[in-house]
Amino acid sequence: MKKKILLIILLTIGVVGLTACGSKNESVSDAEKFKQEYESFNGEKNDYFEYRTLSIDEENPFVYTTAEDIVKRIENKETFIVYFGDPECPWCRSVIEEAIESANEIGIEKIYYVRMWNGFHNEILRDTYELEEGTPKEESKGTEAYYKLLEYFDNLLEDYTLTDDNDNTIKVGEKRLFAPSFIFIEKGTAKELVQGISEKQASYNSELTEEVKNEEREIFDKFYKKTILCSDKC
């Protein structure tokens, strides 16, 4: 009887072990996670707009990372592409399909991805400012890595500005890393930044006509081809 009980216990442990191994083998890849996150907002709404419906290619090149890791790679003089964006960013959702299609066709195998929000406009990377009697006032600080990135990307970034009730543009006094931003870094130096947004797209929720998508595609094709040329020489 004791032998039978021991055998049952051993068999049970074996089944549990196999199940655990199976779970590890079925872990979601970064590409699958990216697809799931962006498609999870299809048809959903927030207080401002309805999210654009997307179909993300399972073979996308995105690899999840952090701003801290990007800083280290820059300081290590590495050559790579990084995308700063978010699945809830409406402009990101306007360009991401063409960004992926272009990357896959040209042969871009890896793009590091830094997510910028934790919920719509809930900043987890950047600082934020509000106008108080016409003067910018800091509402929340960015991460240490973010301020480092502002330094490293200074040559490519636009000014951080706010608009008052009279449509006056007021500079905050620093640059801003906007989403979406695809940045090419060559040996630790930021060389080029594109957002991929077509000038023919009037607003974030405008229809993505063939004309708009073609222009997006041209932007990304040109951007990626420059990185390929560099990779051949670097």
Coordinates of N, CA, C and O in Angstrom, one line a residue, residues 46-180:
N46 N -12.1 56.2 -24.9 CA -11.8 56.9 -23.6 C -12.7 58.2 -23.6 O -13.6 58.3 -24.4
D47 N -12.3 59.1 -22.8 CA -13.2 60.3 -22.6 C -13.1 61.3 -23.8 O -13.8 62.2 -23.9
Y48 N -12.1 61.0 -24.7 CA -11.8 61.9 -25.8 C -12.1 61.4 -27.2 O -12.5 62.1 -28.1
F49 N -11.8 60.1 -27.4 CA -12.0 59.5 -28.7 C -12.1 58.0 -28.7 O -11.9 57.4 -27.7
E50 N -12.4 57.4 -29.9 CA -12.5 56.0 -30.0 C -11.1 55.5 -30.6 O -10.7 56.1 -31.6
Y51 N -10.5 54.5 -30.1 CA -9.2 54.0 -30.6 C -9.4 53.4 -32.0 O -10.3 52.7 -32.3
R52 N -8.4 53.8 -32.8 CA -8.4 53.2 -34.2 C -8.2 51.7 -34.1 O -7.4 51.2 -33.3
T53 N -8.9 51.0 -35.0 CA -8.7 49.5 -35.1 C -7.5 49.2 -35.9 O -7.3 49.7 -37.0
L54 N -6.6 48.4 -35.3 CA -5.4 48.0 -36.0 C -5.3 46.5 -36.2 O -5.9 45.7 -35.5
S55 N -4.4 46.1 -37.1 CA -4.1 44.7 -37.3 C -2.6 44.7 -37.4 O -1.9 45.0 -38.4
I56 N -2.0 44.2 -36.3 CA -0.5 44.3 -36.1 C 0.1 42.9 -36.6 O -0.4 41.9 -36.2
D57 N 1.1 43.0 -37.4 CA 1.7 41.8 -38.0 C 2.4 41.1 -36.8 O 3.1 41.7 -36.0
E58 N 2.2 39.7 -36.8 CA 2.9 38.9 -35.7 C 4.4 38.9 -35.9 O 5.1 38.6 -34.9
E59 N 4.9 39.3 -37.1 CA 6.3 39.2 -37.3 C 6.9 40.6 -37.1 O 7.9 41.0 -37.7
N60 N 6.4 41.5 -36.3 CA 6.9 42.8 -36.1 C 8.2 42.7 -35.3 O 8.5 41.8 -34.6
P61 N 9.1 43.8 -35.5 CA 10.5 43.7 -35.0 C 10.7 44.3 -33.6 O 11.8 44.5 -33.1
F62 N 9.6 44.6 -32.8 CA 9.7 45.4 -31.6 C 10.2 44.5 -30.4 O 9.7 43.4 -30.2
V63 N 11.2 45.1 -29.7 CA 11.7 44.4 -28.5 C 11.5 45.4 -27.3 O 12.0 46.5 -27.4
Y64 N 10.8 45.0 -26.3 CA 10.5 45.8 -25.2 C 11.8 46.2 -24.4 O 12.6 45.3 -24.1
T65 N 11.9 47.4 -24.0 CA 13.0 47.8 -23.1 C 12.6 49.0 -22.3 O 11.4 49.4 -22.3
T66 N 13.6 49.7 -21.7 CA 13.3 50.8 -20.8 C 14.2 52.0 -21.3 O 15.2 51.8 -22.0
A67 N 13.8 53.2 -20.8 CA 14.6 54.4 -21.1 C 16.0 54.2 -20.5 O 17.0 54.7 -21.1
E68 N 16.1 53.6 -19.3 CA 17.4 53.4 -18.7 C 18.3 52.6 -19.6 O 19.5 52.8 -19.7
D69 N 17.7 51.5 -20.2 CA 18.5 50.7 -21.1 C 19.0 51.4 -22.3 O 20.1 51.3 -22.7
I70 N 18.1 52.3 -22.8 CA 18.5 53.1 -24.0 C 19.6 54.0 -23.7 O 20.6 54.2 -24.5
V71 N 19.6 54.6 -22.5 CA 20.7 55.5 -22.0 C 22.0 54.7 -22.0 O 23.0 55.2 -22.5
K72 N 22.0 53.5 -21.5 CA 23.2 52.7 -21.4 C 23.7 52.3 -22.8 O 24.9 52.4 -23.0
R73 N 22.8 52.0 -23.7 CA 23.2 51.7 -25.0 C 23.9 52.9 -25.7 O 24.8 52.7 -26.5
I74 N 23.3 54.0 -25.5 CA 23.9 55.3 -26.0 C 25.3 55.5 -25.5 O 26.3 55.8 -26.2
E75 N 25.4 55.3 -24.2 CA 26.7 55.5 -23.5 C 27.7 54.5 -23.9 O 29.0 54.7 -23.8
N76 N 27.2 53.3 -24.3 CA 28.1 52.2 -24.8 C 28.4 52.4 -26.3 O 29.1 51.5 -26.9
K77 N 28.0 53.5 -26.9 CA 28.3 53.8 -28.3 C 27.7 52.7 -29.3 O 28.3 52.4 -30.3
E78 N 26.5 52.2 -29.0 CA 25.9 51.2 -29.8 C 25.1 51.9 -31.0 O 24.8 53.1 -30.9
T79 N 24.8 51.1 -32.0 CA 24.0 51.6 -33.2 C 22.7 50.8 -33.2 O 22.7 49.6 -33.2
F80 N 21.6 51.5 -33.2 CA 20.3 50.8 -33.1 C 19.2 51.8 -33.4 O 19.4 53.0 -33.6
I81 N 18.0 51.3 -33.5 CA 16.7 52.1 -33.7 C 15.9 51.9 -32.4 O 15.8 50.8 -31.9
V82 N 15.3 53.0 -31.9 CA 14.4 52.9 -30.8 C 13.1 53.7 -31.2 O 13.1 54.7 -31.8
Y83 N 12.0 53.1 -30.7 CA 10.6 53.7 -30.9 C 10.1 54.0 -29.5 O 9.9 53.2 -28.7
F84 N 9.7 55.3 -29.4 CA 9.0 55.8 -28.2 C 7.6 56.0 -28.6 O 7.2 56.8 -29.4
G85 N 6.7 55.3 -27.9 CA 5.3 55.4 -28.3 C 4.4 54.7 -27.2 O 4.9 54.4 -26.1
D86 N 3.2 54.5 -27.6 CA 2.2 53.9 -26.6 C 1.0 53.4 -27.4 O 0.6 54.0 -28.4
P87 N 0.4 52.2 -27.0 CA -0.8 51.7 -27.7 C -2.0 52.6 -27.6 O -2.9 52.5 -28.4
E88 N -2.0 53.5 -26.6 CA -3.1 54.4 -26.4 C -2.9 55.8 -27.1 O -3.8 56.6 -27.1
C89 N -1.7 56.0 -27.6 CA -1.4 57.2 -28.3 C -2.1 57.2 -29.7 O -1.7 56.4 -30.6
P90 N -3.0 58.1 -30.0 CA -3.7 58.1 -31.3 C -2.8 58.3 -32.5 O -3.1 57.7 -33.6
W91 N -1.8 59.1 -32.4 CA -0.9 59.3 -33.5 C 0.0 58.1 -33.7 O 0.3 57.8 -34.9
C92 N 0.3 57.4 -32.7 CA 1.1 56.2 -32.8 C 0.3 55.2 -33.6 O 0.8 54.4 -34.4
R93 N -1.0 55.1 -33.2 CA -1.9 54.1 -33.9 C -2.1 54.5 -35.3 O -2.5 53.6 -36.1
S94 N -1.9 55.7 -35.7 CA -2.0 56.2 -37.1 C -0.9 55.7 -38.0 O -1.1 55.6 -39.2
V95 N 0.3 55.5 -37.4 CA 1.5 55.2 -38.2 C 2.0 53.8 -38.1 O 2.8 53.3 -38.9
I96 N 1.6 53.1 -37.0 CA 2.4 51.9 -36.6 C 2.3 50.8 -37.6 O 3.2 50.0 -37.8
E97 N 1.2 50.6 -38.3 CA 1.0 49.5 -39.3 C 2.0 49.7 -40.5 O 2.7 48.8 -40.9
E98 N 2.1 51.0 -41.0 CA 3.1 51.2 -42.1 C 4.5 51.1 -41.6 O 5.4 50.7 -42.3
A99 N 4.7 51.5 -40.3 CA 6.1 51.4 -39.7 C 6.5 49.9 -39.7 O 7.7 49.6 -40.0
I100 N 5.6 49.0 -39.4 CA 6.0 47.6 -39.3 C 6.1 47.0 -40.7 O 7.1 46.3 -41.0
E101 N 5.2 47.3 -41.6 CA 5.3 46.8 -43.0 C 6.5 47.2 -43.7 O 7.2 46.4 -44.3
S102 N 6.9 48.5 -43.5 CA 8.1 49.0 -44.1 C 9.4 48.3 -43.5 O 10.3 47.8 -44.2
A103 N 9.4 48.2 -42.2 CA 10.5 47.5 -41.5 C 10.7 46.1 -42.0 O 11.8 45.6 -42.2
N104 N 9.6 45.3 -42.1 CA 9.7 43.9 -42.5 C 10.2 43.8 -43.9 O 10.9 42.9 -44.2
E105 N 9.7 44.7 -44.8 CA 10.1 44.6 -46.2 C 11.5 44.9 -46.4 O 12.2 44.3 -47.2
I106 N 12.0 45.9 -45.7 CA 13.4 46.4 -45.8 C 14.4 45.5 -45.1 O 15.6 45.4 -45.4
G107 N 13.9 44.8 -44.1 CA 14.7 43.8 -43.4 C 15.3 44.3 -42.0 O 16.3 43.9 -41.6
I108 N 14.5 45.2 -41.4 CA 14.9 45.7 -40.1 C 14.4 44.6 -39.0 O 13.3 44.4 -38.9
E109 N 15.4 44.0 -38.4 CA 15.1 42.9 -37.5 C 14.8 43.3 -36.1 O 14.2 42.5 -35.3
K110 N 15.3 44.4 -35.6 CA 15.1 44.8 -34.2 C 14.9 46.3 -34.1 O 15.7 47.1 -34.6
I111 N 13.8 46.7 -33.4 CA 13.6 48.1 -33.0 C 13.2 48.0 -31.5 O 12.3 47.4 -31.1
Y112 N 14.0 48.7 -30.7 CA 13.8 48.7 -29.3 C 12.5 49.6 -29.0 O 12.3 50.6 -29.7
Y113 N 11.7 49.2 -28.1 CA 10.4 49.9 -27.8 C 10.3 50.3 -26.4 O 10.5 49.5 -25.5
V114 N 10.1 51.6 -26.2 CA 9.9 52.2 -24.9 C 8.5 52.7 -24.8 O 8.1 53.6 -25.5
R115 N 7.7 52.2 -23.9 CA 6.3 52.6 -23.7 C 6.3 53.8 -22.8 O 7.0 53.9 -21.8
M116 N 5.5 54.9 -23.2 CA 5.6 56.2 -22.5 C 4.5 56.4 -21.5 O 4.6 57.3 -20.7
W117 N 3.4 55.7 -21.6 CA 2.3 55.9 -20.6 C 1.9 54.7 -19.9 O 2.2 53.6 -20.3
N118 N 1.2 54.8 -18.8 CA 0.5 53.7 -18.1 C -0.9 54.1 -18.0 O -1.4 54.6 -17.0
G119 N -1.7 54.0 -19.1 CA -3.0 54.6 -19.2 C -2.9 55.9 -20.0 O -1.9 56.5 -20.0
F120 N -4.0 56.3 -20.6 CA -4.0 57.4 -21.5 C -3.5 58.7 -20.8 O -4.1 59.1 -19.8
H121 N -2.4 59.2 -21.4 CA -1.8 60.4 -20.9 C -1.3 60.3 -19.4 O -1.1 61.4 -18.7
N122 N -1.1 59.1 -18.9 CA -0.6 59.0 -17.5 C 0.9 58.8 -17.7 O 1.4 57.7 -18.0
E123 N 1.7 59.9 -17.6 CA 3.1 59.8 -18.0 C 3.9 59.0 -17.0 O 3.8 59.2 -15.8
I124 N 4.7 58.1 -17.5 CA 5.6 57.3 -16.7 C 7.1 57.6 -17.1 O 8.0 57.0 -16.5
L125 N 7.3 58.5 -18.0 CA 8.7 58.8 -18.5 C 8.9 60.3 -18.4 O 9.9 60.7 -17.8
R126 N 8.1 61.1 -19.0 CA 8.3 62.5 -19.2 C 7.8 63.3 -18.1 O 6.9 62.9 -17.3
D127 N 8.3 64.6 -18.0 CA 7.7 65.5 -17.0 C 6.5 66.2 -17.7 O 6.2 66.0 -18.9
T128 N 5.7 66.9 -16.9 CA 4.6 67.6 -17.4 C 4.5 69.0 -16.8 O 4.9 69.3 -15.6
Y129 N 4.0 70.0 -17.6 CA 3.8 71.4 -17.1 C 2.4 71.8 -17.4 O 1.8 71.4 -18.3
E130 N 2.0 72.8 -16.6 CA 0.7 73.5 -16.8 C 1.0 75.0 -16.7 O 1.9 75.4 -16.1
L131 N 0.1 75.7 -17.4 CA 0.2 77.2 -17.4 C -0.5 77.7 -16.1 O -1.6 77.4 -15.8
E132 N 0.2 78.6 -15.4 CA -0.3 79.3 -14.2 C -0.1 80.8 -14.4 O 1.0 81.2 -14.3
E133 N -1.2 81.5 -14.7 CA -1.2 82.9 -15.0 C -0.1 83.2 -16.1 O 0.7 84.1 -16.1
G134 N -0.2 82.3 -17.2 CA 0.7 82.5 -18.3 C 2.1 82.0 -18.2 O 2.9 82.2 -19.1
T135 N 2.4 81.5 -17.0 CA 3.8 81.0 -16.8 C 3.8 79.4 -16.6 O 3.0 78.9 -15.9
P136 N 4.7 78.7 -17.3 CA 4.7 77.3 -17.2 C 5.1 76.9 -15.8 O 6.1 77.4 -15.2
K137 N 4.3 75.9 -15.2 CA 4.6 75.4 -13.8 C 4.7 73.9 -13.9 O 3.9 73.3 -14.4
E138 N 5.8 73.4 -13.4 CA 6.0 71.9 -13.4 C 5.0 71.2 -12.5 O 4.9 71.5 -11.3
E139 N 4.3 70.3 -13.1 CA 3.3 69.5 -12.4 C 3.9 68.2 -11.9 O 3.5 67.7 -10.8
S140 N 4.7 67.6 -12.7 CA 5.3 66.3 -12.3 C 6.7 66.2 -13.0 O 6.9 66.7 -14.1
K141 N 7.6 65.5 -12.4 CA 9.0 65.4 -12.9 C 9.0 64.1 -13.8 O 8.3 63.2 -13.6
G142 N 10.0 64.2 -14.7 CA 10.3 63.0 -15.5 C 11.3 62.2 -14.8 O 11.8 62.5 -13.7
T143 N 11.6 61.0 -15.4 CA 12.6 60.1 -14.8 C 14.0 60.7 -15.0 O 14.2 61.5 -16.0
E144 N 14.9 60.2 -14.3 CA 16.3 60.6 -14.5 C 16.8 60.2 -15.9 O 17.5 61.0 -16.6
A145 N 16.3 59.1 -16.4 CA 16.7 58.6 -17.7 C 16.1 59.5 -18.8 O 16.8 59.8 -19.8
Y146 N 14.9 60.1 -18.5 CA 14.3 61.0 -19.5 C 15.1 62.2 -19.7 O 15.4 62.7 -20.8
Y147 N 15.6 62.8 -18.6 CA 16.4 64.0 -18.7 C 17.7 63.7 -19.5 O 18.3 64.6 -20.2
K148 N 18.3 62.5 -19.3 CA 19.5 62.1 -20.0 C 19.2 62.0 -21.5 O 19.9 62.5 -22.4
L149 N 18.0 61.5 -21.8 CA 17.6 61.4 -23.2 C 17.4 62.7 -23.9 O 17.7 62.9 -25.1
L150 N 16.9 63.7 -23.1 CA 16.7 65.0 -23.7 C 18.1 65.6 -24.1 O 18.2 66.3 -25.1
E151 N 19.1 65.3 -23.3 CA 20.5 65.7 -23.6 C 21.0 65.0 -24.9 O 21.5 65.7 -25.8
Y152 N 20.8 63.7 -24.9 CA 21.4 62.9 -26.0 C 20.6 63.2 -27.3 O 21.2 63.0 -28.4
F153 N 19.4 63.6 -27.2 CA 18.5 63.8 -28.5 C 18.3 65.3 -28.8 O 17.5 65.6 -29.6
D154 N 19.0 66.1 -28.0 CA 18.8 67.6 -28.2 C 18.8 68.1 -29.6 O 18.0 68.9 -30.0
N155 N 19.7 67.5 -30.4 CA 19.8 68.0 -31.8 C 18.6 67.6 -32.7 O 18.4 68.2 -33.8
L156 N 17.8 66.7 -32.2 CA 16.7 66.3 -33.0 C 15.3 66.7 -32.4 O 14.3 66.6 -33.2
L157 N 15.2 67.0 -31.2 CA 13.9 67.3 -30.5 C 13.4 68.7 -30.7 O 14.2 69.6 -30.9
E158 N 12.1 68.8 -30.6 CA 11.4 70.1 -30.7 C 11.2 70.7 -29.3 O 11.3 70.0 -28.3
D159 N 11.0 72.0 -29.3 CA 10.7 72.7 -28.0 C 9.4 72.2 -27.4 O 8.4 71.8 -28.1
Y160 N 9.4 72.1 -26.1 CA 8.2 71.8 -25.3 C 7.4 73.1 -25.2 O 7.9 74.0 -24.5
T161 N 6.2 73.2 -25.8 CA 5.4 74.4 -25.7 C 4.0 74.1 -25.2 O 3.5 73.0 -25.3
L162 N 3.4 75.1 -24.6 CA 2.0 75.1 -24.1 C 1.2 76.2 -24.8 O 1.8 77.2 -25.2
T163 N -0.1 76.0 -24.9 CA -0.9 77.0 -25.5 C -1.9 77.6 -24.5 O -2.6 76.8 -23.9
D164 N -2.0 78.9 -24.4 CA -2.9 79.5 -23.5 C -4.3 79.7 -24.1 O -4.5 79.3 -25.2
D165 N -5.2 80.2 -23.3 CA -6.6 80.4 -23.8 C -6.7 81.3 -25.0 O -7.7 81.3 -25.7
N166 N -5.7 82.1 -25.3 CA -5.8 83.0 -26.4 C -4.9 82.5 -27.6 O -4.6 83.2 -28.5
D167 N -4.6 81.2 -27.5 CA -3.9 80.5 -28.6 C -2.4 81.0 -28.7 O -1.8 80.9 -29.8
N168 N -1.9 81.6 -27.6 CA -0.5 82.0 -27.6 C 0.4 80.8 -27.3 O 0.0 80.0 -26.4
T169 N 1.4 80.6 -28.0 CA 2.4 79.5 -27.8 C 3.5 80.0 -26.8 O 4.1 81.0 -27.0
I170 N 3.6 79.2 -25.7 CA 4.6 79.6 -24.7 C 5.6 78.5 -24.5 O 5.2 77.3 -24.2
K171 N 6.9 78.8 -24.6 CA 7.9 77.8 -24.4 C 8.1 77.5 -22.9 O 8.1 78.4 -22.1
V172 N 8.3 76.2 -22.7 CA 8.5 75.7 -21.3 C 10.0 76.0 -20.9 O 10.3 76.3 -19.7
G173 N 10.9 75.9 -21.9 CA 12.3 76.1 -21.6 C 13.1 74.8 -21.7 O 14.3 74.7 -21.2
E174 N 12.5 73.8 -22.3 CA 13.3 72.5 -22.5 C 12.7 71.9 -23.8 O 11.7 72.3 -24.3
K175 N 13.4 70.8 -24.3 CA 12.9 70.1 -25.4 C 11.9 69.1 -25.0 O 11.7 68.9 -23.8
R176 N 11.3 68.4 -25.9 CA 10.2 67.4 -25.6 C 10.4 66.2 -26.5 O 10.6 66.3 -27.7
L177 N 10.3 65.0 -25.9 CA 10.2 63.8 -26.7 C 8.8 63.4 -26.9 O 8.1 63.0 -26.0
F178 N 8.3 63.6 -28.1 CA 6.9 63.4 -28.5 C 6.7 61.9 -28.9 O 7.7 61.2 -29.3
A179 N 5.5 61.5 -28.9 CA 5.1 60.2 -29.4 C 4.2 60.4 -30.6 O 3.3 61.2 -30.6
P180 N 4.4 59.6 -31.7 CA 5.5 58.6 -31.8 C 6.8 59.2 -32.2 O 6.8 60.2 -32.9

